[in-house]
Coordinates of N, CA and C in Angstrom, one line a residue:
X207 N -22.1 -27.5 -42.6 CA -21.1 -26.4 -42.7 C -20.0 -26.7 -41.7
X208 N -19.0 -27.1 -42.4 CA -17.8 -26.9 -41.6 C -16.8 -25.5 -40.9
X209 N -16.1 -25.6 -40.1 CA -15.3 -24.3 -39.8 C -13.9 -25.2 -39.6
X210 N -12.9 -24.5 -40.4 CA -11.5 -24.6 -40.3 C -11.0 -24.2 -38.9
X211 N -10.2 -25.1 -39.0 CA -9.4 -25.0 -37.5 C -8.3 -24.0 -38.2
X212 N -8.0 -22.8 -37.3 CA -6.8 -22.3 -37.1 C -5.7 -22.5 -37.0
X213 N -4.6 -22.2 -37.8 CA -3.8 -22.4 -37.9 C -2.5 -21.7 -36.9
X214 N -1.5 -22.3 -36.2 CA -0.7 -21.1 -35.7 C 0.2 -19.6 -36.3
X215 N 0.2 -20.0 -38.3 CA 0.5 -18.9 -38.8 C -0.4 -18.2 -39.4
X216 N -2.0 -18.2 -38.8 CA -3.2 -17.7 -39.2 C -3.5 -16.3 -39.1
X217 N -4.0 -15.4 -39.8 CA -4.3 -14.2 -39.3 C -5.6 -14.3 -38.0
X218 N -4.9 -13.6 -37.3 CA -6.2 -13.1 -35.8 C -7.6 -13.3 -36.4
X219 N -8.3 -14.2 -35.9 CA -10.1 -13.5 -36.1 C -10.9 -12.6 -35.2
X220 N -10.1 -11.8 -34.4 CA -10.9 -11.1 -33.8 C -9.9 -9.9 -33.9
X221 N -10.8 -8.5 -34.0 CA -10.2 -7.1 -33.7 C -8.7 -7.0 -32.1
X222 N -9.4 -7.9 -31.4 CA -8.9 -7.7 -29.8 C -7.8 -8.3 -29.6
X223 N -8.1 -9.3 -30.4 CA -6.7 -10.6 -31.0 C -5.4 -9.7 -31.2
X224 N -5.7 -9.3 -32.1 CA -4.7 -8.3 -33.2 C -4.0 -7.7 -31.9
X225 N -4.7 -6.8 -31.0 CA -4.0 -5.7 -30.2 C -3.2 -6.5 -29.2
X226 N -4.0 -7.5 -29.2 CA -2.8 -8.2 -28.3 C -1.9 -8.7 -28.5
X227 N -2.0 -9.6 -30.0 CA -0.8 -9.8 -30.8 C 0.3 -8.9 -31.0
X228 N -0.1 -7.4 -30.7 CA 0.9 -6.5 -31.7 C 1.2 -5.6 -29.9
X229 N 0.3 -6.1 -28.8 CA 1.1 -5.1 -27.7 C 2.7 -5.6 -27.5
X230 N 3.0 -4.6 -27.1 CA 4.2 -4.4 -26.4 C 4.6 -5.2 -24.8
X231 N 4.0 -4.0 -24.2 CA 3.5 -4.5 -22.7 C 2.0 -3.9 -22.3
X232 N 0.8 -4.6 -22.4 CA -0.8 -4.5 -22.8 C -0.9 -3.4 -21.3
X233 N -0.2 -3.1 -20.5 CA -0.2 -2.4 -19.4 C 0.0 -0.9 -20.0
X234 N 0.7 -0.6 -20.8 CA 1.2 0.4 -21.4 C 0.8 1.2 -23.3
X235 N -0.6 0.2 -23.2 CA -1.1 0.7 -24.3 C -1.9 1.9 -24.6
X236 N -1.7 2.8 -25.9 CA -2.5 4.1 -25.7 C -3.9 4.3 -25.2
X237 N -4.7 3.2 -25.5 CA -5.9 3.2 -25.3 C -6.6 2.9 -24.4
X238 N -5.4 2.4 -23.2 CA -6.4 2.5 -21.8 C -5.7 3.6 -21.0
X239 N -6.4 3.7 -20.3 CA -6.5 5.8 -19.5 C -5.5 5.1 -18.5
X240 N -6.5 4.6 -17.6 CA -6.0 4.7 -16.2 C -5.1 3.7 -15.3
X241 N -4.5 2.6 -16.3 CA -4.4 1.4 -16.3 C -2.1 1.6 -15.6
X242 N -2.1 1.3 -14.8 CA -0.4 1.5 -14.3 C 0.5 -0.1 -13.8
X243 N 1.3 0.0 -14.0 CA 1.9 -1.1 -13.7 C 2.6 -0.8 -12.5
X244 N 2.8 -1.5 -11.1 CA 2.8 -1.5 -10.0 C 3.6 -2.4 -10.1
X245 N 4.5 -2.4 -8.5 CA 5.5 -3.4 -8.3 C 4.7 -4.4 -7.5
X246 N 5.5 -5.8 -8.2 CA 5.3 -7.1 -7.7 C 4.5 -7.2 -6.2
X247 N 3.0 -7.5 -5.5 CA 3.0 -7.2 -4.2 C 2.4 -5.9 -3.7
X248 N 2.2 -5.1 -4.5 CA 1.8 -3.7 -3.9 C 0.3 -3.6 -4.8
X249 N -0.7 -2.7 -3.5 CA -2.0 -3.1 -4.2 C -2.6 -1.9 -3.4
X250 N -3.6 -1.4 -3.7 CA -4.0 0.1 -2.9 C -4.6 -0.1 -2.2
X251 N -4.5 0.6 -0.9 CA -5.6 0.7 0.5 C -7.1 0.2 -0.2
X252 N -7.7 -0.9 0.3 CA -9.2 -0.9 0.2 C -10.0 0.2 0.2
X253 N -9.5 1.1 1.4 CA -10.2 2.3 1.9 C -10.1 3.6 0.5
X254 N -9.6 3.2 -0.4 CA -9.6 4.5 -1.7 C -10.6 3.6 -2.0
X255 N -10.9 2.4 -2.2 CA -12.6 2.0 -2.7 C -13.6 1.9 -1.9
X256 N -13.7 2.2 -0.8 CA -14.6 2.3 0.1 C -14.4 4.1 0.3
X257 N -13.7 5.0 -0.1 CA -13.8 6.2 -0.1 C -15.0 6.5 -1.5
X258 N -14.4 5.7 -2.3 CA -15.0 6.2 -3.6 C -16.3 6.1 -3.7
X259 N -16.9 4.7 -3.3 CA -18.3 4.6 -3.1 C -18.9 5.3 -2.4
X260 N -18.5 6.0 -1.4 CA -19.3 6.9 -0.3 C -19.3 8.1 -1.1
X261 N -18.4 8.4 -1.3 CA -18.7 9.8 -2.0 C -19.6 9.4 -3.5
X262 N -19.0 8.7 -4.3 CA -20.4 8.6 -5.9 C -21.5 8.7 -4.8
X263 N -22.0 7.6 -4.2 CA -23.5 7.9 -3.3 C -23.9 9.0 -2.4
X264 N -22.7 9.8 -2.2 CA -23.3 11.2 -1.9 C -23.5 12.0 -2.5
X265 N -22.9 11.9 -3.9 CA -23.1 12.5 -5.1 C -24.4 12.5 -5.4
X266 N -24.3 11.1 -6.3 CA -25.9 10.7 -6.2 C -27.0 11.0 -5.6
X267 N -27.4 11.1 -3.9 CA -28.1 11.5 -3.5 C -28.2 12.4 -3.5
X268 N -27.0 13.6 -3.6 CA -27.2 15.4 -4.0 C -27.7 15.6 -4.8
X269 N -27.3 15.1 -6.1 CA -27.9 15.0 -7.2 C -29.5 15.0 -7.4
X270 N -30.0 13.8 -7.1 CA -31.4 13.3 -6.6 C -32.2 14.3 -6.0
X271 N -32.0 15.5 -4.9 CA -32.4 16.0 -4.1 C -32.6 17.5 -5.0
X272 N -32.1 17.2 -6.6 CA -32.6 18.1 -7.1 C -33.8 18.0 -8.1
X273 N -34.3 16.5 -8.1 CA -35.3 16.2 -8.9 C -36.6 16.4 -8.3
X274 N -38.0 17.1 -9.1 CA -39.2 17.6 -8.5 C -40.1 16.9 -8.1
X275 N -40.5 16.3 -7.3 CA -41.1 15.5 -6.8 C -41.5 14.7 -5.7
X276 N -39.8 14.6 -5.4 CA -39.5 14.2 -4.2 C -40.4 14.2 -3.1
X277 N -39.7 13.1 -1.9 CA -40.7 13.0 -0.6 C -39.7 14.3 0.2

């Protein structure tokens, strides 16, 4: 069994292909939420990801402290 090589005026073989083929600017597509384009250079405080994990794990352990069994 052979497979054909692709051609450069070939249709996409993958679903993911296509969206890329057809973005605009892939930063600004409907279907990602949270995704922003920032200037050249600029990158956010570490400390908003070292906030965020303390708090999910204090969540989490709040959480936890409502299940029966516990020590």
């Amino acid at each position: 069994m052979s497979a054909a090589a692709p051609t450069s005026n070939s249709a996409p073989q993958t679903g993911a292909q296509a969206v890329i083929a057809d973005a605009v600017d892939p930063a600004r597509r409907p279907d990602v939420l949270f995704r922003v384009r920032r200037d050249e250079g600029h990158q956010p405080s570490a400390w908003w990801m070292i906030g965020a994990f303390v708090g999910v794990s204090a969540a989490v352990i709040a959480l936890l402290s409502f299940v029966p069994g516990g020590a």
